[in-house]
Short mmCIF file of C-alpha atoms in Angstrom, two decimals:
data_model
loop_
_atom_site.label_atom_id
_atom_site.label_comp_id
_atom_site.label_asym_id
_atom_site.label_seq_id
_atom_site.Cartn_x
_atom_site.Cartn_y
_atom_site.Cartn_z
CA MET N 1 -36.71 -76.18 9.20
CA THR N 2 -33.50 -75.05 7.55
CA PHE N 3 -34.32 -71.39 8.16
CA LEU N 4 -34.80 -72.10 11.85
CA ASN N 5 -31.67 -74.16 11.82
CA GLU N 6 -29.59 -71.32 10.41
CA LEU N 7 -31.14 -69.02 12.99
CA THR N 8 -30.31 -71.06 16.07
CA LYS N 9 -26.95 -72.60 15.19
CA GLY N 10 -25.13 -69.40 16.19
CA PHE N 11 -26.06 -69.80 19.85
CA ILE N 12 -24.57 -73.17 20.72
CA LYS N 13 -23.56 -75.43 17.85
CA GLU N 14 -21.60 -72.89 15.83
CA ASN N 15 -21.25 -70.15 18.40
CA PRO N 16 -18.88 -67.65 16.75
CA ILE N 17 -16.91 -66.92 19.92
CA PHE N 18 -16.79 -70.15 21.92
CA VAL N 19 -16.79 -72.65 19.05
CA ILE N 20 -15.55 -71.00 15.86
CA VAL N 21 -13.35 -68.59 17.87
CA LEU N 22 -13.79 -65.63 15.56
CA GLY N 23 -13.82 -61.94 16.45
CA MET N 24 -11.63 -62.23 19.53
CA CYS N 25 -10.42 -58.63 19.42
CA PRO N 26 -13.80 -56.95 20.06
CA THR N 27 -14.78 -59.72 22.46
CA LEU N 28 -11.80 -59.11 24.68
CA ALA N 29 -11.92 -55.35 24.39
CA VAL N 30 -15.57 -54.43 24.95
CA SER N 31 -16.72 -57.11 27.37
CA THR N 32 -15.85 -54.94 30.39
CA SER N 33 -19.48 -54.06 30.97
CA VAL N 34 -22.82 -55.52 29.90
CA ASN N 35 -23.87 -52.18 28.48
CA ASN N 36 -20.88 -52.13 26.12
CA ALA N 37 -21.44 -55.77 25.20
CA ILE N 38 -25.05 -55.16 24.19
CA GLY N 39 -24.11 -52.09 22.15
CA MET N 40 -21.25 -53.80 20.42
CA GLY N 41 -23.28 -56.97 19.86
CA PHE N 42 -26.17 -55.21 18.20
CA ALA N 43 -23.95 -52.92 16.13
CA ALA N 44 -22.04 -55.96 14.86
CA THR N 45 -25.30 -57.87 14.29
CA PHE N 46 -26.68 -55.02 12.21
CA VAL N 47 -23.56 -54.88 10.08
CA LEU N 48 -23.49 -58.66 9.78
CA ILE N 49 -27.11 -58.90 8.60
CA CYS N 50 -26.74 -56.06 6.10
CA SER N 51 -23.45 -57.29 4.71
CA ASN N 52 -24.73 -60.89 4.51
CA ILE N 53 -27.79 -59.80 2.52
CA ILE N 54 -25.86 -57.56 0.14
CA ILE N 55 -23.06 -60.04 -0.40
CA SER N 56 -25.50 -62.84 -1.06
CA MET N 57 -27.36 -60.59 -3.49
CA ILE N 58 -24.25 -59.66 -5.46
CA LYS N 59 -22.63 -63.08 -5.37
CA ASP N 60 -23.41 -63.73 -9.05
CA ILE N 61 -21.90 -60.48 -10.31
CA THR N 62 -18.86 -60.60 -8.02
CA PRO N 63 -15.82 -61.91 -9.88
CA ASP N 64 -14.16 -64.56 -7.75
CA LYS N 65 -10.72 -62.95 -8.01
CA ILE N 66 -11.70 -59.69 -6.37
CA ARG N 67 -14.39 -60.87 -3.97
CA ILE N 68 -12.44 -60.06 -0.79
CA PRO N 69 -11.87 -56.36 -1.63
CA ILE N 70 -15.53 -56.06 -2.59
CA TYR N 71 -16.63 -57.64 0.71
CA ILE N 72 -14.41 -55.24 2.59
CA VAL N 73 -15.90 -52.26 0.76
CA VAL N 74 -19.44 -53.41 1.58
CA ILE N 75 -18.62 -54.10 5.22
CA ALA N 76 -16.67 -50.88 5.70
CA ALA N 77 -19.52 -48.87 4.22
CA PHE N 78 -22.02 -50.37 6.66
CA VAL N 79 -19.69 -49.85 9.60
CA SER N 80 -19.27 -46.19 8.68
CA ILE N 81 -23.04 -45.81 8.47
CA VAL N 82 -23.49 -47.40 11.90
CA ASP N 83 -20.72 -45.17 13.26
CA MET N 84 -22.30 -41.97 11.97
CA VAL N 85 -25.86 -42.89 12.93
CA MET N 86 -24.77 -43.88 16.44
CA ALA N 87 -22.80 -40.66 16.88
CA ALA N 88 -25.85 -38.69 15.85
CA TYR N 89 -28.61 -40.46 17.76
CA THR N 90 -27.04 -42.47 20.62
CA PRO N 91 -24.00 -40.38 21.61
CA ALA N 92 -23.53 -42.01 25.03
CA LEU N 93 -23.27 -45.48 23.54
CA HIS N 94 -21.06 -44.15 20.77
CA LYS N 95 -18.75 -42.64 23.34
CA SER N 96 -18.38 -45.83 25.37
CA LEU N 97 -17.82 -48.03 22.31
CA GLY N 98 -15.35 -45.49 20.97
CA ILE N 99 -12.70 -47.00 18.78
CA PHE N 100 -14.37 -50.41 18.66
CA ILE N 101 -16.92 -49.39 16.07
CA PRO N 102 -14.35 -48.93 13.31
CA LEU N 103 -12.93 -52.25 14.50
CA ILE N 104 -16.10 -54.01 13.34
CA VAL N 105 -14.63 -53.66 9.82
CA VAL N 106 -11.94 -56.13 10.70
CA ASN N 107 -14.18 -58.27 12.91
CA CYS N 108 -13.49 -61.62 11.30
CA ILE N 109 -17.00 -62.90 12.09
CA ILE N 110 -18.38 -60.62 9.43
CA LEU N 111 -15.82 -61.35 6.72
CA GLY N 112 -15.83 -65.00 7.80
CA ARG N 113 -19.60 -65.35 7.36
CA ALA N 114 -19.45 -63.53 4.02
CA GLU N 115 -16.81 -65.90 2.78
CA ALA N 116 -18.11 -69.11 4.33
CA PHE N 117 -21.83 -68.65 4.03
CA ALA N 118 -23.33 -65.66 2.25
CA ASN N 119 -21.48 -66.04 -1.03
CA ARG N 120 -22.87 -69.53 -1.66
CA ASN N 121 -26.37 -69.38 -0.14
CA THR N 122 -29.64 -67.65 -0.90
CA VAL N 123 -30.52 -64.22 0.40
CA LEU N 124 -33.06 -65.64 2.83
CA SER N 125 -30.75 -68.14 4.48
CA SER N 126 -27.97 -65.53 4.54
CA LEU N 127 -30.32 -63.24 6.42
CA ALA N 128 -31.06 -66.05 8.89
CA ASP N 129 -27.36 -66.77 9.22
CA GLY N 130 -26.66 -63.08 9.85
CA ILE N 131 -29.33 -62.84 12.54
CA GLY N 132 -28.31 -66.11 14.16
CA MET N 133 -24.59 -65.46 14.14
CA GLY N 134 -25.06 -61.85 15.22
CA LEU N 135 -27.31 -62.75 18.13
CA GLY N 136 -24.99 -65.63 19.03
CA PHE N 137 -22.14 -63.15 19.14
CA THR N 138 -24.18 -60.70 21.23
CA PHE N 139 -25.30 -63.49 23.56
CA SER N 140 -21.72 -64.71 24.13
CA LEU N 141 -20.47 -61.15 24.64
CA ILE N 142 -23.15 -60.58 27.27
CA ILE N 143 -22.16 -63.78 29.12
CA VAL N 144 -18.50 -62.79 29.19
CA ALA N 145 -19.37 -59.22 30.16
CA THR N 146 -21.76 -60.33 32.91
CA ILE N 147 -19.05 -62.32 34.63
CA ARG N 148 -16.47 -59.59 34.22
CA GLU N 149 -18.71 -56.73 35.30
CA ILE N 150 -20.04 -58.49 38.38
CA LEU N 151 -16.60 -59.58 39.51
CA GLY N 152 -14.75 -56.46 38.44
CA SER N 153 -17.13 -53.64 39.34
CA GLY N 154 -19.77 -55.36 41.47
CA THR N 155 -22.51 -54.15 39.13
CA TRP N 156 -24.67 -55.54 36.35
CA LEU N 157 -25.84 -53.21 33.60
CA GLY N 158 -24.80 -50.40 35.92
CA PHE N 159 -26.90 -51.56 38.90
CA LYS N 160 -25.22 -52.61 42.12
CA VAL N 161 -25.70 -56.35 42.57
CA MET N 162 -22.96 -57.23 45.01
CA PRO N 163 -23.13 -56.35 48.72
CA VAL N 164 -21.60 -53.01 49.70
CA THR N 165 -18.74 -54.79 51.45
CA TYR N 166 -17.68 -56.46 48.20
CA ASP N 167 -14.28 -55.22 47.08
CA PRO N 168 -14.26 -55.33 43.25
CA MET N 169 -11.73 -57.69 41.71
CA LEU N 170 -10.09 -55.18 39.39
CA VAL N 171 -8.28 -57.80 37.32
CA ALA N 172 -11.61 -59.00 35.92
CA ILE N 173 -12.20 -55.81 33.94
CA LEU N 174 -8.57 -55.50 32.84
CA ALA N 175 -7.17 -57.42 29.87
CA PRO N 176 -6.09 -60.57 31.79
CA GLY N 177 -9.62 -60.96 33.16
CA ALA N 178 -10.96 -61.17 29.61
CA PHE N 179 -8.64 -64.03 28.72
CA ILE N 180 -9.29 -65.92 31.96
CA THR N 181 -13.07 -65.61 31.65
CA LEU N 182 -13.01 -66.57 28.00
CA GLY N 183 -10.80 -69.58 28.73
CA PHE N 184 -13.13 -70.91 31.40
CA LEU N 185 -16.22 -70.40 29.26
CA MET N 186 -14.65 -72.14 26.26
CA GLY N 187 -13.64 -75.05 28.47
CA MET N 188 -17.17 -75.36 29.86
CA MET N 189 -18.65 -75.22 26.37
CA GLN N 190 -16.35 -78.02 25.24
CA MET N 191 -17.19 -80.11 28.29
CA MET N 192 -20.92 -79.80 27.56
CA LYS N 193 -20.32 -80.83 23.96
CA ASN N 194 -18.26 -83.86 24.95
CA LYS N 195 -20.91 -85.00 27.39
CA ARG N 196 -23.63 -84.75 24.77
CA SER N 197 -21.73 -86.68 22.13
CA ARG N 198 -21.06 -89.53 24.48
CA MET H 1 -5.25 -57.58 -19.88
CA LYS H 2 -8.84 -56.91 -20.82
CA TYR H 3 -9.93 -59.11 -17.91
CA ILE H 4 -7.85 -57.11 -15.43
CA ILE H 5 -9.37 -53.84 -16.62
CA GLN H 6 -12.80 -55.39 -16.28
CA LEU H 7 -12.06 -56.41 -12.69
CA GLY H 8 -10.81 -52.94 -11.92
CA LEU H 9 -13.94 -51.38 -13.35
CA ILE H 10 -16.22 -53.65 -11.34
CA LEU H 11 -14.35 -52.76 -8.16
CA LEU H 12 -14.57 -49.08 -9.11
CA ILE H 13 -18.33 -49.30 -9.50
CA PHE H 14 -18.69 -50.94 -6.09
CA CYS H 15 -16.55 -48.28 -4.45
CA ALA H 16 -18.43 -45.48 -6.19
CA VAL H 17 -21.79 -46.78 -5.00
CA ALA H 18 -20.47 -47.22 -1.46
CA SER H 19 -19.03 -43.68 -1.37
CA GLY H 20 -22.29 -42.28 -2.69
CA VAL H 21 -24.26 -43.95 0.09
CA LEU H 22 -21.75 -42.81 2.70
CA ALA H 23 -21.83 -39.23 1.44
CA PHE H 24 -25.60 -39.25 1.71
CA VAL H 25 -25.64 -40.60 5.29
CA ASN H 26 -22.88 -38.20 6.27
CA SER H 27 -24.79 -35.21 4.96
CA LYS H 28 -27.80 -36.27 7.03
CA THR H 29 -25.98 -37.03 10.28
CA GLN H 30 -23.25 -34.37 10.30
CA PRO H 31 -25.47 -31.45 11.38
CA VAL H 32 -27.16 -33.62 14.03
CA ILE H 33 -23.80 -34.64 15.46
CA ALA H 34 -22.48 -31.06 15.49
CA ALA H 35 -25.67 -29.71 17.08
CA ARG H 36 -25.65 -32.43 19.71
CA LYS H 37 -22.03 -31.75 20.57
CA ALA H 38 -22.62 -28.02 20.88
CA LEU H 39 -25.70 -28.62 23.02
CA GLU H 40 -23.81 -31.01 25.27
CA GLU H 41 -21.02 -28.50 25.78
CA GLU H 42 -23.49 -25.75 26.52
CA GLN H 43 -25.23 -27.92 29.09
CA THR H 44 -21.93 -28.76 30.74
CA ARG H 45 -21.03 -25.06 30.88
CA LYS H 46 -24.32 -24.29 32.59
CA GLU H 47 -23.87 -27.21 34.95
CA LEU H 48 -20.42 -25.97 35.97
CA MET H 49 -21.44 -22.31 36.29
CA PRO H 50 -25.14 -22.24 37.14
CA GLU H 51 -25.09 -18.52 38.07
CA ALA H 52 -23.86 -17.46 34.65
CA LYS H 53 -26.46 -16.10 32.27
CA VAL H 54 -24.31 -15.28 29.28
CA PHE H 55 -21.37 -17.12 27.82
CA GLU H 56 -19.42 -14.98 25.42
CA GLU H 57 -17.36 -17.01 22.97
CA LYS H 58 -13.75 -15.95 22.36
CA VAL H 59 -10.96 -17.44 20.29
CA SER H 60 -7.42 -17.12 21.58
CA ALA H 61 -5.35 -14.74 19.48
CA GLU H 62 -2.29 -16.93 19.65
CA ASP H 63 -3.74 -20.39 19.39
CA SER H 64 -6.79 -20.35 17.15
CA THR H 65 -7.78 -23.89 18.23
CA PHE H 66 -8.33 -22.68 21.79
CA ILE H 67 -11.84 -21.37 22.37
CA TYR H 68 -12.95 -20.03 25.71
CA TYR H 69 -16.10 -18.47 27.11
CA ILE H 70 -16.40 -15.38 29.27
CA ALA H 71 -19.17 -16.00 31.78
CA LYS H 72 -21.30 -13.08 32.90
CA ASP H 73 -24.30 -12.86 35.20
CA ASP H 74 -27.58 -11.12 34.40
CA LYS H 75 -26.12 -7.72 35.44
CA ASP H 76 -23.33 -8.18 32.89
CA ALA H 77 -20.73 -8.53 35.65
CA LEU H 78 -17.77 -10.79 35.01
CA LEU H 79 -18.08 -14.15 36.75
CA GLY H 80 -15.23 -16.04 35.25
CA TYR H 81 -14.16 -18.18 32.35
CA CYS H 82 -15.05 -21.54 30.94
CA PHE H 83 -12.93 -23.59 28.56
CA ILE H 84 -11.95 -27.10 27.51
CA ALA H 85 -8.48 -28.37 28.35
CA ALA H 86 -7.23 -31.42 26.48
CA LYS H 87 -4.15 -33.56 26.66
CA ARG H 88 -3.10 -37.13 25.98
CA GLY H 89 -3.32 -39.29 29.08
CA TYR H 90 -2.40 -42.95 29.39
CA SER H 91 -4.45 -44.41 26.55
CA SER H 92 -6.57 -41.54 25.21
CA VAL H 93 -6.94 -37.83 24.94
CA ILE H 94 -8.60 -36.53 28.08
CA ARG H 95 -10.83 -33.49 27.61
CA THR H 96 -11.84 -31.56 30.68
CA MET H 97 -14.24 -28.67 30.84
CA VAL H 98 -13.18 -26.16 33.45
CA ALA H 99 -14.93 -23.22 35.06
CA MET H 100 -12.73 -20.58 36.70
CA ASP H 101 -13.50 -17.37 38.50
CA ASP H 102 -12.00 -14.04 37.44
CA LYS H 103 -8.95 -14.63 39.67
CA TYR H 104 -8.13 -17.86 37.84
CA THR H 105 -9.24 -20.12 40.67
CA ILE H 106 -10.98 -23.32 39.64
CA ILE H 107 -14.65 -23.27 40.59
CA ASN H 108 -15.57 -26.62 39.11
CA MET H 109 -14.57 -29.01 36.38
CA LYS H 110 -15.74 -32.11 34.57
CA VAL H 111 -13.94 -34.65 32.45
CA ILE H 112 -16.06 -34.80 29.34
CA ASP H 113 -14.12 -37.19 27.16
CA GLN H 114 -11.66 -39.95 27.96
CA ASN H 115 -10.91 -43.59 27.23
CA GLU H 116 -8.51 -44.50 30.00
CA THR H 117 -7.98 -47.87 31.70
CA PRO H 118 -11.32 -49.08 33.11
CA GLY H 119 -11.34 -49.00 36.90
CA LEU H 120 -8.18 -46.91 37.11
CA GLY H 121 -7.87 -43.90 34.82
CA THR H 122 -11.62 -43.82 34.20
CA LEU H 123 -12.05 -42.82 37.85
CA CYS H 124 -11.23 -39.28 36.69
CA GLN H 125 -14.91 -39.09 35.75
CA ASP H 126 -15.99 -39.86 39.32
CA LYS H 127 -17.42 -37.13 41.52
CA ALA H 128 -14.46 -37.30 43.88
CA PHE H 129 -11.87 -36.27 41.31
CA PRO H 130 -12.98 -32.71 40.45
CA GLU H 131 -13.33 -32.03 44.20
CA ARG H 132 -9.55 -32.25 44.47
CA PHE H 133 -9.22 -29.30 42.09
CA LYS H 134 -11.86 -26.94 43.45
CA GLY H 135 -10.57 -23.66 44.82
CA ARG H 136 -7.09 -24.09 43.45
CA GLY H 137 -5.14 -21.49 41.56
CA PHE H 138 -2.57 -21.94 38.82
CA ASP H 139 0.40 -22.40 41.18
CA GLU H 140 -1.36 -25.02 43.27
CA LEU H 141 -1.85 -27.32 40.30
CA LYS H 142 0.68 -30.02 41.01
CA ALA H 143 0.19 -33.74 41.70
CA ASP H 144 1.25 -35.18 45.03
CA LYS H 145 3.75 -37.43 43.21
CA ASP H 146 5.45 -34.28 41.91
CA GLY H 147 5.56 -32.57 45.29
CA GLY H 148 2.18 -30.87 45.00
CA THR H 149 -1.00 -31.34 46.97
CA ILE H 150 -3.46 -32.72 44.41
CA GLN H 151 -4.12 -36.33 45.31
CA SER H 152 -3.45 -38.64 42.36
CA ILE H 153 -5.86 -41.40 41.38
CA THR H 154 -4.41 -44.63 42.75
CA GLY H 155 -2.83 -46.55 39.88
CA ALA H 156 -3.45 -43.71 37.45
CA THR H 157 -0.77 -41.12 38.11
CA ILE H 158 -0.30 -40.58 34.38
CA THR H 159 -3.99 -39.75 33.95
CA THR H 160 -3.87 -37.35 36.91
CA ARG H 161 -0.74 -35.68 35.60
CA ALA H 162 -2.24 -35.31 32.13
CA VAL H 163 -5.34 -33.59 33.51
CA ILE H 164 -3.25 -31.25 35.67
CA SER H 165 -0.89 -30.42 32.87
CA SER H 166 -3.74 -29.85 30.40
CA LEU H 167 -5.30 -27.42 32.89
CA LYS H 168 -2.03 -25.57 33.34
CA ASP H 169 -1.50 -25.25 29.59
CA ALA H 170 -5.03 -24.04 29.01
CA ILE H 171 -4.94 -21.55 31.90
CA GLN H 172 -1.66 -20.22 30.58
CA ILE H 173 -3.14 -19.65 27.13
CA LEU H 174 -6.19 -18.04 28.70
CA LYS H 175 -4.09 -15.78 30.92
CA ASP H 176 -1.87 -14.83 28.01
CA ASP H 177 -4.87 -13.99 25.92
CA LEU H 178 -6.53 -11.87 28.56
CA ALA H 179 -3.41 -10.17 29.88
CA GLU H 180 -2.60 -6.63 28.92
CA ILE H 181 1.00 -6.57 27.85
CA GLU H 182 2.80 -3.48 28.97
CA VAL H 183 5.94 -2.33 27.32
CA PRO H 184 8.08 0.46 28.83
CA ALA H 185 7.06 3.81 27.46
CA ASP H 186 10.51 4.76 26.21
CA MET H 187 10.72 1.56 24.17
CA GLN H 188 11.02 2.32 20.49
CA THR H 189 8.89 -0.19 18.70
CA GLU H 190 6.72 -0.52 15.67
CA VAL H 191 4.66 -3.33 17.12
CA LYS H 192 0.97 -2.59 17.06
CA PRO H 193 -0.60 -2.64 20.50
CA LEU H 194 -3.15 -5.24 19.39
CA ASP H 195 -0.70 -7.75 18.01
CA LYS H 196 -0.36 -9.80 21.19
CA LYS H 197 1.94 -12.36 19.70
CA ALA H 198 4.47 -9.77 18.61
CA LEU H 199 4.08 -7.89 21.90
CA ARG H 200 4.78 -11.03 23.87
CA ALA H 201 7.86 -11.77 21.79
CA LEU H 202 9.06 -8.24 22.48
CA LYS H 203 8.38 -8.65 26.19
CA ASN H 204 10.39 -11.88 26.20
CA ARG H 205 13.31 -10.17 24.49
CA LEU H 206 13.18 -7.40 27.07
CA GLU H 207 13.21 -9.95 29.85
CA VAL H 208 16.50 -11.44 28.74
CA LEU H 209 18.02 -8.08 27.74
CA PRO H 210 16.42 -5.44 29.97
CA GLU H 211 18.85 -2.66 29.04
CA ALA H 212 17.75 -2.61 25.41
CA LYS H 213 15.74 0.30 24.10
CA THR H 214 15.28 -0.86 20.52
CA PHE H 215 15.42 -4.21 18.80
CA VAL H 216 16.27 -4.23 15.12
CA GLU H 217 15.01 -7.30 13.33
CA LYS H 218 17.45 -8.91 10.91
CA LYS H 219 17.08 -11.86 8.59
CA ALA H 220 20.19 -13.89 7.85
CA LEU H 221 21.66 -13.42 4.39
CA ALA H 222 22.11 -17.13 3.86
CA ASP H 223 18.85 -18.31 5.38
CA SER H 224 15.84 -16.00 5.53
CA ASN H 225 14.15 -18.24 8.11
CA PHE H 226 16.89 -17.44 10.60
CA VAL H 227 15.81 -14.26 12.37
CA TYR H 228 17.77 -12.43 15.04
CA TYR H 229 17.53 -9.07 16.72
CA ILE H 230 20.22 -6.48 17.32
CA ALA H 231 19.61 -4.80 20.65
CA MET H 232 20.42 -1.07 20.90
CA ASP H 233 20.66 1.19 23.90
CA SER H 234 19.27 4.74 24.05
CA LEU H 235 22.31 6.06 22.10
CA ASN H 236 21.61 3.58 19.30
CA LYS H 237 24.73 1.63 20.15
CA SER H 238 24.59 -2.11 19.79
CA ILE H 239 24.64 -3.87 23.15
CA GLY H 240 24.09 -7.39 21.91
CA TYR H 241 21.77 -9.77 20.15
CA THR H 242 18.77 -11.89 20.91
CA VAL H 243 17.99 -15.01 18.99
CA GLU H 244 15.42 -17.79 19.24
CA ALA H 245 16.40 -21.43 18.88
CA SER H 246 14.63 -24.73 19.12
CA LYS H 247 15.55 -28.38 19.19
CA GLN H 248 13.90 -31.71 19.95
CA GLY H 249 14.60 -32.69 23.56
CA TYR H 250 13.65 -35.98 25.16
CA CYS H 251 9.93 -35.90 24.50
CA SER H 252 9.15 -32.42 23.23
CA GLU H 253 10.41 -29.54 21.20
CA ILE H 254 12.35 -27.14 23.44
CA LYS H 255 12.15 -23.49 22.41
CA LEU H 256 14.73 -21.09 23.77
CA LEU H 257 15.41 -17.40 23.68
CA ALA H 258 19.02 -16.33 24.18
CA ALA H 259 20.48 -12.89 24.78
CA LEU H 260 24.09 -12.52 23.67
CA ASP H 261 26.56 -9.70 24.18
CA ASN H 262 28.58 -8.12 21.36
CA GLU H 263 31.23 -10.85 21.66
CA LEU H 264 28.47 -13.47 21.32
CA ASN H 265 28.82 -14.71 24.88
CA ILE H 266 25.56 -15.71 26.48
CA ARG H 267 24.12 -13.05 28.77
CA GLN H 268 20.94 -14.83 29.72
CA ILE H 269 18.64 -17.49 28.32
CA LYS H 270 14.97 -18.26 28.77
CA VAL H 271 12.98 -21.37 27.94
CA LEU H 272 9.92 -20.33 25.95
CA ASN H 273 8.36 -23.71 25.54
CA GLN H 274 9.04 -27.28 26.64
CA ASP H 275 7.10 -30.36 27.64
CA GLU H 276 9.78 -32.59 29.07
CA THR H 277 9.39 -35.20 31.81
CA PRO H 278 8.02 -33.56 34.97
CA ALA H 279 10.61 -33.22 37.77
CA LEU H 280 13.44 -34.26 35.43
CA GLY H 281 13.69 -32.58 32.05
CA ALA H 282 11.16 -29.95 33.07
CA GLU H 283 13.75 -28.59 35.51
CA CYS H 284 15.36 -26.93 32.50
CA GLN H 285 13.17 -23.87 32.94
CA GLU H 286 14.35 -23.25 36.48
CA GLY H 287 16.65 -20.32 37.12
CA TYR H 288 19.44 -22.32 38.74
CA PHE H 289 19.86 -24.37 35.58
CA LEU H 290 19.61 -21.47 33.15
CA LYS H 291 22.36 -19.64 35.10
CA ARG H 292 24.79 -22.38 34.13
CA PHE H 293 24.88 -20.93 30.63
CA ASN H 294 25.51 -17.28 31.54
CA GLY H 295 28.78 -15.90 30.23
CA LYS H 296 29.53 -18.94 28.10
CA SER H 297 30.80 -18.64 24.54
CA ALA H 298 29.96 -21.10 21.76
CA ASN H 299 33.16 -23.05 22.37
CA ALA H 300 32.38 -23.54 26.05
CA LEU H 301 28.97 -25.01 25.33
CA LYS H 302 29.46 -28.68 25.96
CA VAL H 303 27.71 -30.95 28.45
CA ASP H 304 29.82 -32.47 31.25
CA LYS H 305 28.86 -35.96 30.07
CA ASP H 306 30.53 -35.09 26.75
CA GLY H 307 33.63 -33.70 28.45
CA GLY H 308 32.44 -30.11 28.65
CA MET H 309 31.65 -27.62 31.40
CA ILE H 310 27.85 -27.44 31.44
CA LYS H 311 26.54 -29.46 34.36
CA SER H 312 23.65 -31.73 33.30
CA ILE H 313 20.34 -31.97 35.09
CA ALA H 314 20.46 -35.27 36.97
CA GLY H 315 18.35 -37.76 35.05
CA ALA H 316 17.86 -35.46 32.10
CA THR H 317 21.09 -35.52 30.16
CA ILE H 318 19.22 -35.64 26.86
CA THR H 319 17.33 -32.46 27.71
CA THR H 320 20.51 -30.70 28.82
CA ARG H 321 22.36 -31.85 25.74
CA ALA H 322 19.56 -30.66 23.46
CA ILE H 323 19.61 -27.18 25.01
CA THR H 324 23.40 -26.93 25.02
CA ASN H 325 23.86 -28.14 21.45
CA CYS H 326 20.99 -26.02 20.26
CA LEU H 327 22.57 -22.89 21.75
CA ARG H 328 25.99 -23.77 20.35
CA ASP H 329 24.64 -24.36 16.85
CA THR H 330 22.61 -21.18 16.91
CA ILE H 331 25.48 -19.01 18.14
CA THR H 332 27.81 -20.54 15.54
CA LYS H 333 25.24 -19.81 12.88
CA LEU H 334 24.87 -16.23 14.09
CA LYS H 335 28.63 -15.81 14.12
CA SER H 336 29.01 -16.84 10.49
CA GLU H 337 26.07 -14.64 9.57
CA LEU H 338 27.67 -11.62 11.25
CA GLN H 339 30.99 -12.36 9.55
CA ALA H 340 29.24 -12.60 6.21
CA ARG H 341 27.65 -9.21 6.82
CA ASN H 342 30.95 -7.65 7.89
CA THR H 343 32.95 -8.82 4.89
CA GLY H 344 30.04 -7.88 2.66
CA GLY H 345 29.96 -4.38 4.19
CA SER H 346 33.71 -3.70 3.85
CA LYS H 347 33.79 -4.53 0.18
#
């Protein structure tokens, strides 16, 4: 029960983007296309799972005073591994994610989960939390990216979905479009929550 | 105290383990990444020049970071050249692979690396963009916004300009590297025919002081980094000096070569290198501007905006000022150097 709970909370109840509002920088920057969103989401998920497991494993030997630098070392190491492996085996994805991969280091979802969850829970539930939060992040990124890509380029995952006569709304894939989309989605999320609690 | 050392040690152990893991992954992925990159470039070269059978790799003699390929067909006949031009655009460095024929006309090109604004600058990777460059020579590389004929990408003039300017720079390096430099036969010089850098410097000196037959290199007594040349005619009589000078302009380092007569008045100057704003500061290499300095002595070198006589380029006072002040400082320095030599010699 609890394992399943940890796994699913990332999607709606504790969605890292729409509810906890963590990791805004990568969300705004890479949600221009669904392809980027999926790549970024899975890269971040991988790092999140690995760092959650390791941090939960070493929580007893980590002195409280220096836990943050240690977390950063662990996270940065995983990000560098992801960066190198992606550059070697999926160069196209690596190219389109570009500078955002190193940015995973400072993605506050990862440090936030390490601090709020992994360092006081068992390895198993930290793994579940990592998967749940990571997929929740990926899921939210894909939603934002779907709206932006369809409106801004008239495509979805690179395929044309809008009629030929559709003139792409450029603003959607520029920075303002990210904020506008995110604002609407957060508002809708809150509305749903309010309705349910009533 | 003991506790602090303990904390430090724990952190050290964590970092050491992390670096070890990273070193291991790096050693495994590095060759794959390098091989993939090389393969990608090779494929792009073949895509741009399908007729070519052999690509001969060459490194520019002057700029060792610039690598180009000489393309030959199966009968070993020269087809053209292939190289990568790179320059900073609006938000990233844009790398373009270019294929040219042997007359330096662009056959085809492809933007291979960029991270420009989505929907605007990224359009440089569309099929339509390279079409605008096909069949153009060096002199036709100019954006429509700068009075040329290459159509800019709407909303991405900076990207377009960066690509054009990267092409021009690269073609220039390529041309320089391939060109045979001829020096008049009666020129007395110790420069080896293969040392292109030195040959080019000599050619530049000759351009500003064509009457010279010999240049004698001198290093300043006070500052061995300050090098100047005494120009001699066929009777070994001094007819003047040439000296190089450089100073930061508005957005780039401006490098100048000045020819001076025996009284240290400017005979002629030449801009060797600059990367100022197109259509404004970049005007400083045009003849009409350079003429403004001819015949001027160090004291007369002052920009009109500062109450002097040198007319500024409209919209590029900073560039003009940099050139003027740079020349004045250099001539003053040369003057004191020559005085030092004279007094030293008479003693």
